[in-house]
Amino acid sequence: MSYAHSLEGAPTTAWEPLPVHAREVGEAAAGKASKFQAAALGLVAGLLHDFGKYKPAFQAYLHDPKVTDKGHSSAGALYAKHRLGRLGLLLAHVIAGHHAGLQDGLLARDGRLDASEADLALALAGHAAVRDGFVLPGTPEPPTGLRPEDGRGAGPLSGFQWAFLTRMLFSCLVDADRLCTERFYQGVVARGPGASIADLRSALDRTLRAAARAREETGAAERPVNRRRAEILAHATSRAAGPKGVFTLTVPTGGGKTLTSLAFALAHAAAHGLDRVIVVIPFTSVIEQTAEVYRGALRDHAGEVLEHHSAFDEDKLRGEARQGLEKLRLDMENWDARIVVTTAVQFFESLFSNRPSQCRKLHAIAGSVVVLDEAQTMPLHLLRPCVAALKELALNYGASVVLCTATQPAVLERDGERSFQGGFRDTVELAPDVPDLFAAFRRVTVHRIGEQDDAALADRFAQAPQGLCIVNTRQHARDLYAAIDGLAGKRHLSTLMHAEHRSRVLAGIKADLGAGRPCRVVSTSLIEAGVDVDFPLVMRAPAGLDQIAQSAGRLNREGRRDAADSPLLLFEAAGRTSPKDLLTNIETAEEIMRLQGARCLEPAAIEAYFAALYWKRGGDRQGGPDDLDRFDILKTCAASAKGFDFPFATIAERMRFIDSVMRPIIVADDEASRHWLGELKNPYGRERLGLIARKLQRYTVGVPARVRADLLREGHVAPVREKDFGDQFMELVTGGLYKPETGLDWSNPLFMAAADTIIA
């Protein structure tokens, strides 16, 4: 008998036979792939993934770990490539990468699987498979029902679609292999959701009904804002039983979209037997806020809400959510939960990843409801790949997608000038009468006040006890904050402050606003990302129209004042150059505002803005480069389609949301951060490292790589356990560089030029 896994100190009778493991993994992978009509491919991938373990060298390794020849991924991939036809090429990627990841050039002439028929015959002859009764699988049936990108007819799939299918199969195999191996070594491990979609829907309905009764008892139900919120909720949920597909929820800021989108998603999932709801949010700070809202609304089922992001803090969990941190860690590996709240970075980069750890959860997206919050924040340079992925999930993987925002991006493909190449063909709006809705929620008046220097802006702050000014760079935020020195209630927000620092400042801002105390805030655009604050005055430096609309969402948010008494002042920043990445957005916003005037924040103007912006930056115009797919991810997939030799590692590297030149610095400025930094400096197990890193994530400030190198050279930062981690963890050792009001101080001329270009 050949074995898949051994147990140290146990007789071979307790080891796992290889045919048993292969069959279990194959059946498990088939079950996962059945959600997208690819069960046959999943079965073959599982049967062949450990075929190389039949080699005598690997069996020798199980008996003696000193044996170095333990590679086993190539044999099954080799068999798939040479014996299983065209689909075998896809399976070769999946099998060869189930430990090391999907690689570039795997099928090339000089690639890892380049073998002649004679070499193949020799490799297969060395296996003991026949002796164990292992039957080599034949050519699998192709997936049935997969539709081409236009959603019509029975034409060929595109290169992007074949690459997408490969990653989905890869996800099924990796998760099945890990789960089966886990069961062998650890027995039954608590995993997965404890409540059904129906349970969660009932819990949310009870909460919403209780809130409605409370409003009726206090008379608050008659407030116009609350009546509109109730209409939006009722209209959206009334459409939940309709066909699966792509939906838009176009709701003004303050319209209750957080709970409305969840209510629709749970009702839609219940109507169609979908497995989970995945809520994709652009920023970590908003994830924490949204997850808390969900937990409060679901009450006894709060533990069904899984947060998955780098700054996840287990200490914030309460009730059922604290039943087991080990289960939480396991569920995060494959999103085995009913409600997953994650970042856009985590979601989209995983869909294009080549790494087993990131891809493992992808199959969980099939047969789910994906709610994309603030859909307009998808990065422009990756917009086409992002839209292509969402479209494919809805077209061929049984998912429904909800684009949820007050500023809906123009990503429909249709006849006419506003068509988005490769966009969604059909969408269903969940909000009632969107133009009328925005008119009813109109709470601000836009004024353009021309060029303003910092002194002029400071004067406006002096005349208003409560106000917010949003600028485009971290350096401008610091300079303007210095200009309002002496005014009561002054506060500063930027990503020069670590996340925990910003949370403390935001708590103080909300307290001051609620109590009517002076509150004058200078911030970068980070405050526009779903932060629930309500100012009587907002000033905004030049920006895209979507950002201007988000700024308006921080003004008169609850509609307690007339729109005429809630000014949004748009100004030109004297002596400041707008960041290069914003220039086209600003130019396009100016064009729309000149045409639309006071109606510039209404849905028609927003649509016109995005259509014009995409036309300028995309390849839809004659002769221009397609900056909506800056790294040619879709073209690369198309070019590799014929031989299925996709450069998965290259594509994964190109699909990066965040500028890779930014590097973190740990700022330990309170008791908790100093404790976790101390833990980082001491030896610990591998699992402990993940916990510590998550704790310290909230105490990091991102700086350009060059600046961190300068700080290191000058002795202001130092590596933590450099021998073990290299430069992965750097701590600030010159405490005076971090100011309690404004964060990391870049006043030294060495850093000024770089600081003035950083937007957030």
mmCIF file of C-alpha atoms in Angstrom, residues 21-334:
data_model
loop_
_atom_site.group_PDB
_atom_site.id
_atom_site.type_symbol
_atom_site.label_atom_id
_atom_site.label_comp_id
_atom_site.label_asym_id
_atom_site.label_seq_id
_atom_site.Cartn_x
_atom_site.Cartn_y
_atom_site.Cartn_z
ATOM 1 C CA HIS A 21 -7.081 10.420 0.207
ATOM 2 C CA ALA A 22 -7.262 10.823 -3.577
ATOM 3 C CA ARG A 23 -10.875 9.677 -3.690
ATOM 4 C CA GLU A 24 -11.922 11.881 -0.736
ATOM 5 C CA VAL A 25 -10.285 14.970 -2.188
ATOM 6 C CA GLY A 26 -11.715 14.250 -5.641
ATOM 7 C CA GLU A 27 -15.247 13.904 -4.331
ATOM 8 C CA ALA A 28 -14.912 16.998 -2.139
ATOM 9 C CA ALA A 29 -13.522 19.077 -5.006
ATOM 10 C CA ALA A 30 -16.286 17.791 -7.290
ATOM 11 C CA GLY A 31 -18.906 18.877 -4.782
ATOM 12 C CA LYS A 32 -17.483 22.385 -4.618
ATOM 13 C CA ALA A 33 -17.111 22.641 -8.410
ATOM 14 C CA SER A 34 -20.661 21.429 -8.981
ATOM 15 C CA LYS A 35 -21.874 24.950 -8.215
ATOM 16 C CA PHE A 36 -20.487 25.999 -11.597
ATOM 17 C CA GLN A 37 -21.141 22.808 -13.586
ATOM 18 C CA ALA A 38 -17.544 21.582 -13.326
ATOM 19 C CA ALA A 39 -17.879 18.608 -10.978
ATOM 20 C CA ALA A 40 -16.136 16.271 -13.457
ATOM 21 C CA LEU A 41 -13.101 18.535 -13.617
ATOM 22 C CA GLY A 42 -13.013 18.865 -9.835
ATOM 23 C CA LEU A 43 -13.108 15.089 -9.449
ATOM 24 C CA VAL A 44 -10.191 14.524 -11.828
ATOM 25 C CA ALA A 45 -8.129 17.275 -10.191
ATOM 26 C CA GLY A 46 -8.623 15.648 -6.803
ATOM 27 C CA LEU A 47 -7.833 12.146 -8.049
ATOM 28 C CA LEU A 48 -4.568 13.271 -9.651
ATOM 29 C CA HIS A 49 -3.333 15.973 -7.277
ATOM 30 C CA ASP A 50 -1.156 13.619 -5.212
ATOM 31 C CA PHE A 51 -0.408 11.119 -7.992
ATOM 32 C CA GLY A 52 3.296 11.814 -7.565
ATOM 33 C CA LYS A 53 3.178 10.365 -4.055
ATOM 34 C CA TYR A 54 3.191 6.942 -5.667
ATOM 35 C CA LYS A 55 6.857 7.491 -6.463
ATOM 36 C CA PRO A 56 9.143 5.270 -4.387
ATOM 37 C CA ALA A 57 11.134 8.332 -3.333
ATOM 38 C CA PHE A 58 8.103 9.970 -1.751
ATOM 39 C CA GLN A 59 7.064 6.777 0.032
ATOM 40 C CA ALA A 60 10.611 6.564 1.352
ATOM 41 C CA TYR A 61 10.282 10.153 2.612
ATOM 42 C CA LEU A 62 7.180 9.206 4.622
ATOM 43 C CA HIS A 63 9.216 6.547 6.405
ATOM 44 C CA ASP A 64 12.311 8.712 6.768
ATOM 45 C CA PRO A 65 11.934 12.536 6.749
ATOM 46 C CA LYS A 66 15.633 12.856 5.980
ATOM 47 C CA VAL A 67 14.873 11.809 2.400
ATOM 48 C CA THR A 68 14.905 15.038 0.402
ATOM 49 C CA ASP A 69 12.952 13.982 -2.713
ATOM 50 C CA LYS A 70 9.411 14.760 -1.611
ATOM 51 C CA GLY A 71 8.094 16.648 -4.663
ATOM 52 C CA HIS A 72 4.840 15.176 -5.902
ATOM 53 C CA SER A 73 2.806 17.810 -7.773
ATOM 54 C CA SER A 74 4.272 17.349 -11.250
ATOM 55 C CA ALA A 75 3.303 13.745 -11.963
ATOM 56 C CA GLY A 76 -0.459 14.241 -11.955
ATOM 57 C CA ALA A 77 -0.066 17.503 -13.879
ATOM 58 C CA LEU A 78 2.113 15.733 -16.433
ATOM 59 C CA TYR A 79 -0.502 13.052 -16.897
ATOM 60 C CA ALA A 80 -3.279 15.650 -17.265
ATOM 61 C CA LYS A 81 -1.295 17.633 -19.834
ATOM 62 C CA HIS A 82 -0.450 14.677 -22.055
ATOM 63 C CA ARG A 83 -3.449 12.365 -21.632
ATOM 64 C CA LEU A 84 -6.560 14.405 -20.871
ATOM 65 C CA GLY A 85 -6.981 16.572 -23.940
ATOM 66 C CA ARG A 86 -7.438 20.312 -24.018
ATOM 67 C CA LEU A 87 -9.097 20.551 -20.600
ATOM 68 C CA GLY A 88 -6.170 18.599 -19.225
ATOM 69 C CA LEU A 89 -4.065 21.713 -19.813
ATOM 70 C CA LEU A 90 -6.193 23.631 -17.320
ATOM 71 C CA LEU A 91 -6.028 20.741 -14.864
ATOM 72 C CA ALA A 92 -2.248 20.651 -15.223
ATOM 73 C CA HIS A 93 -2.080 24.199 -13.839
ATOM 74 C CA VAL A 94 -4.410 23.301 -10.992
ATOM 75 C CA ILE A 95 -2.584 20.114 -9.971
ATOM 76 C CA ALA A 96 0.966 21.409 -10.351
ATOM 77 C CA GLY A 97 0.174 24.492 -8.276
ATOM 78 C CA HIS A 98 -1.779 23.031 -5.374
ATOM 79 C CA HIS A 99 1.129 23.663 -3.004
ATOM 80 C CA ALA A 100 3.405 26.178 -4.725
ATOM 81 C CA GLY A 101 0.767 28.224 -6.536
ATOM 82 C CA LEU A 102 -0.177 28.795 -10.163
ATOM 83 C CA GLN A 103 2.955 29.567 -12.168
ATOM 84 C CA ASP A 104 3.949 31.296 -15.390
ATOM 85 C CA GLY A 105 5.137 29.249 -18.368
ATOM 86 C CA LEU A 106 4.062 25.921 -16.925
ATOM 87 C CA LEU A 107 3.112 24.449 -20.303
ATOM 88 C CA ALA A 108 5.850 26.083 -22.369
ATOM 89 C CA ARG A 109 8.319 24.049 -24.398
ATOM 90 C CA ASP A 110 11.007 24.470 -21.762
ATOM 91 C CA GLY A 111 8.580 24.652 -18.844
ATOM 92 C CA ARG A 112 8.245 22.455 -15.806
ATOM 93 C CA LEU A 113 5.899 20.033 -17.593
ATOM 94 C CA ASP A 114 7.872 19.753 -20.806
ATOM 95 C CA ALA A 115 8.161 15.995 -21.281
ATOM 96 C CA SER A 116 8.217 13.670 -24.249
ATOM 97 C CA GLU A 117 5.897 10.686 -24.512
ATOM 98 C CA ALA A 118 8.842 8.457 -23.628
ATOM 99 C CA ASP A 119 9.519 10.492 -20.473
ATOM 100 C CA LEU A 120 5.853 10.327 -19.593
ATOM 101 C CA ALA A 121 5.691 6.560 -20.034
ATOM 102 C CA LEU A 122 8.797 6.157 -17.872
ATOM 103 C CA ALA A 123 7.309 8.382 -15.153
ATOM 104 C CA LEU A 124 4.036 6.481 -15.094
ATOM 105 C CA ALA A 125 5.749 3.104 -15.073
ATOM 106 C CA GLY A 126 7.438 3.981 -11.793
ATOM 107 C CA HIS A 127 4.161 4.351 -9.916
ATOM 108 C CA ALA A 128 2.513 1.719 -7.793
ATOM 109 C CA ALA A 129 -0.961 2.970 -8.587
ATOM 110 C CA VAL A 130 -2.189 -0.166 -10.296
ATOM 111 C CA ARG A 131 -1.103 -2.289 -7.360
ATOM 112 C CA ASP A 132 -3.287 -0.193 -5.042
ATOM 113 C CA GLY A 133 -6.284 -0.431 -7.331
ATOM 114 C CA PHE A 134 -6.004 3.192 -8.412
ATOM 115 C CA VAL A 135 -7.712 3.741 -11.763
ATOM 116 C CA LEU A 136 -6.323 6.596 -13.810
ATOM 117 C CA PRO A 137 -9.167 8.925 -14.851
ATOM 118 C CA GLY A 138 -10.089 9.442 -18.453
ATOM 119 C CA THR A 139 -10.779 12.691 -20.264
ATOM 120 C CA PRO A 140 -13.356 14.626 -18.217
ATOM 121 C CA GLU A 141 -16.546 16.069 -19.598
ATOM 122 C CA PRO A 142 -16.374 19.839 -20.183
ATOM 123 C CA PRO A 143 -18.477 22.131 -17.994
ATOM 124 C CA THR A 144 -22.021 22.451 -19.256
ATOM 125 C CA GLY A 145 -23.873 25.712 -19.501
ATOM 126 C CA LEU A 146 -20.927 28.115 -19.306
ATOM 127 C CA ARG A 147 -21.847 31.124 -21.427
ATOM 128 C CA PRO A 148 -19.551 33.417 -23.414
ATOM 129 C CA GLU A 149 -18.921 36.948 -22.170
ATOM 130 C CA ASP A 150 -21.795 38.516 -24.089
ATOM 131 C CA GLY A 151 -24.163 36.125 -22.318
ATOM 132 C CA ARG A 152 -25.724 34.992 -25.548
ATOM 133 C CA GLY A 153 -25.549 31.956 -27.798
ATOM 134 C CA ALA A 154 -23.024 29.172 -27.502
ATOM 135 C CA GLY A 155 -19.874 30.884 -28.727
ATOM 136 C CA PRO A 156 -16.391 30.177 -27.387
ATOM 137 C CA LEU A 157 -15.312 31.309 -23.941
ATOM 138 C CA SER A 158 -12.738 34.102 -23.802
ATOM 139 C CA GLY A 159 -9.214 33.762 -22.477
ATOM 140 C CA PHE A 160 -10.257 35.633 -19.339
ATOM 141 C CA GLN A 161 -13.077 33.149 -18.749
ATOM 142 C CA TRP A 162 -10.767 30.122 -19.110
ATOM 143 C CA ALA A 163 -8.242 31.660 -16.710
ATOM 144 C CA PHE A 164 -11.081 32.433 -14.282
ATOM 145 C CA LEU A 165 -12.327 28.836 -14.457
ATOM 146 C CA THR A 166 -8.802 27.587 -13.748
ATOM 147 C CA ARG A 167 -8.573 29.651 -10.567
ATOM 148 C CA MET A 168 -12.002 28.474 -9.463
ATOM 149 C CA LEU A 169 -10.999 24.833 -9.966
ATOM 150 C CA PHE A 170 -7.734 25.573 -8.190
ATOM 151 C CA SER A 171 -9.763 26.929 -5.257
ATOM 152 C CA CYS A 172 -11.893 23.774 -5.121
ATOM 153 C CA LEU A 173 -8.841 21.509 -5.109
ATOM 154 C CA VAL A 174 -6.846 23.497 -2.554
ATOM 155 C CA ASP A 175 -9.760 23.747 -0.125
ATOM 156 C CA ALA A 176 -10.739 20.090 -0.546
ATOM 157 C CA ASP A 177 -7.133 18.940 -0.033
ATOM 158 C CA ARG A 178 -6.655 21.104 3.064
ATOM 159 C CA LEU A 179 -9.954 20.022 4.622
ATOM 160 C CA CYS A 180 -9.390 16.315 3.996
ATOM 161 C CA THR A 181 -5.846 16.515 5.345
ATOM 162 C CA GLU A 182 -7.096 18.468 8.360
ATOM 163 C CA ARG A 183 -9.687 15.787 9.112
ATOM 164 C CA PHE A 184 -7.066 13.046 8.967
ATOM 165 C CA TYR A 185 -4.673 14.775 11.343
ATOM 166 C CA GLN A 186 -7.097 16.534 13.679
ATOM 167 C CA GLY A 187 -10.361 14.659 13.421
ATOM 168 C CA VAL A 188 -13.554 16.694 13.224
ATOM 169 C CA VAL A 189 -12.890 20.447 13.467
ATOM 170 C CA ALA A 190 -15.753 22.873 14.041
ATOM 171 C CA ARG A 191 -16.175 24.815 10.826
ATOM 172 C CA GLY A 192 -18.780 26.645 8.895
ATOM 173 C CA PRO A 193 -21.989 28.486 9.704
ATOM 174 C CA GLY A 194 -24.223 27.516 12.585
ATOM 175 C CA ALA A 195 -27.322 29.279 11.297
ATOM 176 C CA SER A 196 -29.147 29.145 7.991
ATOM 177 C CA ILE A 197 -29.805 32.042 5.649
ATOM 178 C CA ALA A 198 -33.443 31.818 6.704
ATOM 179 C CA ASP A 199 -32.438 32.158 10.368
ATOM 180 C CA LEU A 200 -30.448 35.303 9.612
ATOM 181 C CA ARG A 201 -33.224 36.766 7.521
ATOM 182 C CA SER A 202 -35.716 36.224 10.350
ATOM 183 C CA ALA A 203 -33.348 37.796 12.890
ATOM 184 C CA LEU A 204 -32.844 40.881 10.725
ATOM 185 C CA ASP A 205 -36.584 41.199 10.056
ATOM 186 C CA ARG A 206 -37.249 41.168 13.809
ATOM 187 C CA THR A 207 -34.702 43.929 14.356
ATOM 188 C CA LEU A 208 -36.087 46.064 11.534
ATOM 189 C CA ARG A 209 -39.673 45.640 12.752
ATOM 190 C CA ALA A 210 -38.671 46.574 16.303
ATOM 191 C CA ALA A 211 -36.890 49.689 15.060
ATOM 192 C CA ALA A 212 -39.940 50.668 12.987
ATOM 193 C CA ARG A 213 -42.241 50.281 16.029
ATOM 194 C CA ALA A 214 -39.906 52.418 18.119
ATOM 195 C CA ARG A 215 -39.981 55.176 15.492
ATOM 196 C CA GLU A 216 -43.768 55.053 15.376
ATOM 197 C CA GLU A 217 -44.028 55.325 19.159
ATOM 198 C CA THR A 218 -41.796 58.389 19.242
ATOM 199 C CA GLY A 219 -43.242 60.009 16.131
ATOM 200 C CA ALA A 220 -39.894 59.765 14.332
ATOM 201 C CA ALA A 221 -41.477 57.576 11.654
ATOM 202 C CA GLU A 222 -43.120 60.707 10.217
ATOM 203 C CA ARG A 223 -39.835 62.458 9.580
ATOM 204 C CA PRO A 224 -39.345 62.720 5.794
ATOM 205 C CA VAL A 225 -35.923 61.033 5.937
ATOM 206 C CA ASN A 226 -37.288 58.045 7.860
ATOM 207 C CA ARG A 227 -40.297 57.692 5.540
ATOM 208 C CA ARG A 228 -37.962 57.583 2.557
ATOM 209 C CA ARG A 229 -35.668 55.050 4.236
ATOM 210 C CA ALA A 230 -38.675 52.800 4.851
ATOM 211 C CA GLU A 231 -39.728 53.127 1.188
ATOM 212 C CA ILE A 232 -36.231 52.202 -0.009
ATOM 213 C CA LEU A 233 -36.133 49.133 2.245
ATOM 214 C CA ALA A 234 -39.578 47.937 1.208
ATOM 215 C CA HIS A 235 -38.934 48.461 -2.508
ATOM 216 C CA ALA A 236 -35.571 46.683 -2.473
ATOM 217 C CA THR A 237 -36.793 43.628 -0.562
ATOM 218 C CA SER A 238 -39.874 43.381 -2.791
ATOM 219 C CA ARG A 239 -37.510 42.563 -5.686
ATOM 220 C CA ALA A 240 -35.589 39.847 -3.842
ATOM 221 C CA ALA A 241 -37.522 36.963 -5.405
ATOM 222 C CA GLY A 242 -36.691 38.112 -8.937
ATOM 223 C CA PRO A 243 -34.113 36.326 -11.103
ATOM 224 C CA LYS A 244 -30.454 36.262 -10.107
ATOM 225 C CA GLY A 245 -28.177 38.738 -11.848
ATOM 226 C CA VAL A 246 -26.624 42.168 -11.430
ATOM 227 C CA PHE A 247 -28.433 44.801 -9.380
ATOM 228 C CA THR A 248 -27.839 48.434 -8.553
ATOM 229 C CA LEU A 249 -28.847 50.086 -5.294
ATOM 230 C CA THR A 250 -28.505 53.808 -5.963
ATOM 231 C CA VAL A 251 -29.271 55.476 -2.655
ATOM 232 C CA PRO A 252 -28.276 58.939 -1.424
ATOM 233 C CA THR A 253 -26.008 59.178 1.597
ATOM 234 C CA GLY A 254 -28.155 58.706 4.689
ATOM 235 C CA GLY A 255 -30.701 56.579 2.845
ATOM 236 C CA GLY A 256 -30.069 53.469 4.942
ATOM 237 C CA LYS A 257 -28.241 51.437 2.312
ATOM 238 C CA THR A 258 -26.201 49.439 4.862
ATOM 239 C CA LEU A 259 -29.180 47.524 6.267
ATOM 240 C CA THR A 260 -31.245 47.735 3.076
ATOM 241 C CA SER A 261 -28.531 45.976 1.067
ATOM 242 C CA LEU A 262 -28.221 43.273 3.744
ATOM 243 C CA ALA A 263 -32.001 42.796 3.895
ATOM 244 C CA PHE A 264 -32.198 42.404 0.121
ATOM 245 C CA ALA A 265 -29.188 40.071 0.027
ATOM 246 C CA LEU A 266 -30.570 37.729 2.700
ATOM 247 C CA ALA A 267 -34.036 37.678 1.127
ATOM 248 C CA HIS A 268 -32.545 37.071 -2.333
ATOM 249 C CA ALA A 269 -30.273 34.310 -1.003
ATOM 250 C CA ALA A 270 -33.234 32.644 0.717
ATOM 251 C CA ALA A 271 -35.335 32.833 -2.455
ATOM 252 C CA HIS A 272 -32.645 31.196 -4.598
ATOM 253 C CA GLY A 273 -30.929 28.834 -2.159
ATOM 254 C CA LEU A 274 -27.660 30.788 -2.179
ATOM 255 C CA ASP A 275 -25.009 29.978 0.396
ATOM 256 C CA ARG A 276 -23.797 33.290 1.785
ATOM 257 C CA VAL A 277 -23.631 37.057 1.522
ATOM 258 C CA ILE A 278 -20.250 38.640 0.808
ATOM 259 C CA VAL A 279 -20.060 42.376 1.477
ATOM 260 C CA VAL A 280 -17.098 44.084 -0.188
ATOM 261 C CA ILE A 281 -16.104 47.429 1.319
ATOM 262 C CA PRO A 282 -13.339 49.775 0.114
ATOM 263 C CA PHE A 283 -11.671 50.610 3.434
ATOM 264 C CA THR A 284 -10.874 48.751 6.640
ATOM 265 C CA SER A 285 -12.304 51.476 8.863
ATOM 266 C CA VAL A 286 -15.685 51.105 7.154
ATOM 267 C CA ILE A 287 -15.551 47.306 7.443
ATOM 268 C CA GLU A 288 -15.321 47.507 11.210
ATOM 269 C CA GLN A 289 -18.232 49.958 11.324
ATOM 270 C CA THR A 290 -20.392 47.874 8.964
ATOM 271 C CA ALA A 291 -19.674 44.584 10.720
ATOM 272 C CA GLU A 292 -20.723 46.111 14.037
ATOM 273 C CA VAL A 293 -23.998 47.302 12.480
ATOM 274 C CA TYR A 294 -24.645 43.788 11.135
ATOM 275 C CA ARG A 295 -23.867 42.116 14.453
ATOM 276 C CA GLY A 296 -26.191 44.474 16.262
ATOM 277 C CA ALA A 297 -28.958 43.843 13.749
ATOM 278 C CA LEU A 298 -28.589 40.043 13.819
ATOM 279 C CA ARG A 299 -28.381 39.886 17.619
ATOM 280 C CA ASP A 300 -28.207 36.227 18.690
ATOM 281 C CA HIS A 301 -26.626 35.327 15.339
ATOM 282 C CA ALA A 302 -23.868 37.958 15.541
ATOM 283 C CA GLY A 303 -21.299 35.172 15.321
ATOM 284 C CA GLU A 304 -22.301 34.512 11.714
ATOM 285 C CA VAL A 305 -20.620 37.756 10.625
ATOM 286 C CA LEU A 306 -17.039 37.078 9.568
ATOM 287 C CA GLU A 307 -14.669 40.019 9.145
ATOM 288 C CA HIS A 308 -11.730 39.256 6.889
ATOM 289 C CA HIS A 309 -9.107 41.964 6.586
ATOM 290 C CA SER A 310 -5.566 42.584 7.747
ATOM 291 C CA ALA A 311 -6.536 44.733 10.721
ATOM 292 C CA PHE A 312 -9.059 42.296 12.188
ATOM 293 C CA ASP A 313 -9.114 42.555 15.982
ATOM 294 C CA GLU A 314 -10.455 39.497 17.812
ATOM 295 C CA ASP A 315 -10.872 41.529 21.018
ATOM 296 C CA LYS A 316 -13.826 43.368 19.454
ATOM 297 C CA LEU A 317 -15.894 40.211 19.170
ATOM 298 C CA ARG A 318 -18.718 39.698 21.607
ATOM 299 C CA GLY A 319 -21.197 36.957 22.419
ATOM 300 C CA GLU A 320 -21.276 34.011 20.024
ATOM 301 C CA ALA A 321 -18.517 35.549 17.935
ATOM 302 C CA ARG A 322 -16.028 34.681 20.696
ATOM 303 C CA GLN A 323 -16.944 30.997 20.844
ATOM 304 C CA GLY A 324 -13.649 29.989 19.330
ATOM 305 C CA LEU A 325 -10.844 32.002 17.810
ATOM 306 C CA GLU A 326 -9.493 28.839 16.200
ATOM 307 C CA LYS A 327 -12.784 28.323 14.362
ATOM 308 C CA LEU A 328 -12.666 31.973 13.323
ATOM 309 C CA ARG A 329 -9.195 31.514 11.872
ATOM 310 C CA LEU A 330 -10.301 28.410 10.011
ATOM 311 C CA ASP A 331 -13.405 30.088 8.595
ATOM 312 C CA MET A 332 -11.306 32.996 7.322
ATOM 313 C CA GLU A 333 -9.255 30.566 5.234
ATOM 314 C CA ASN A 334 -12.191 29.592 3.018
#
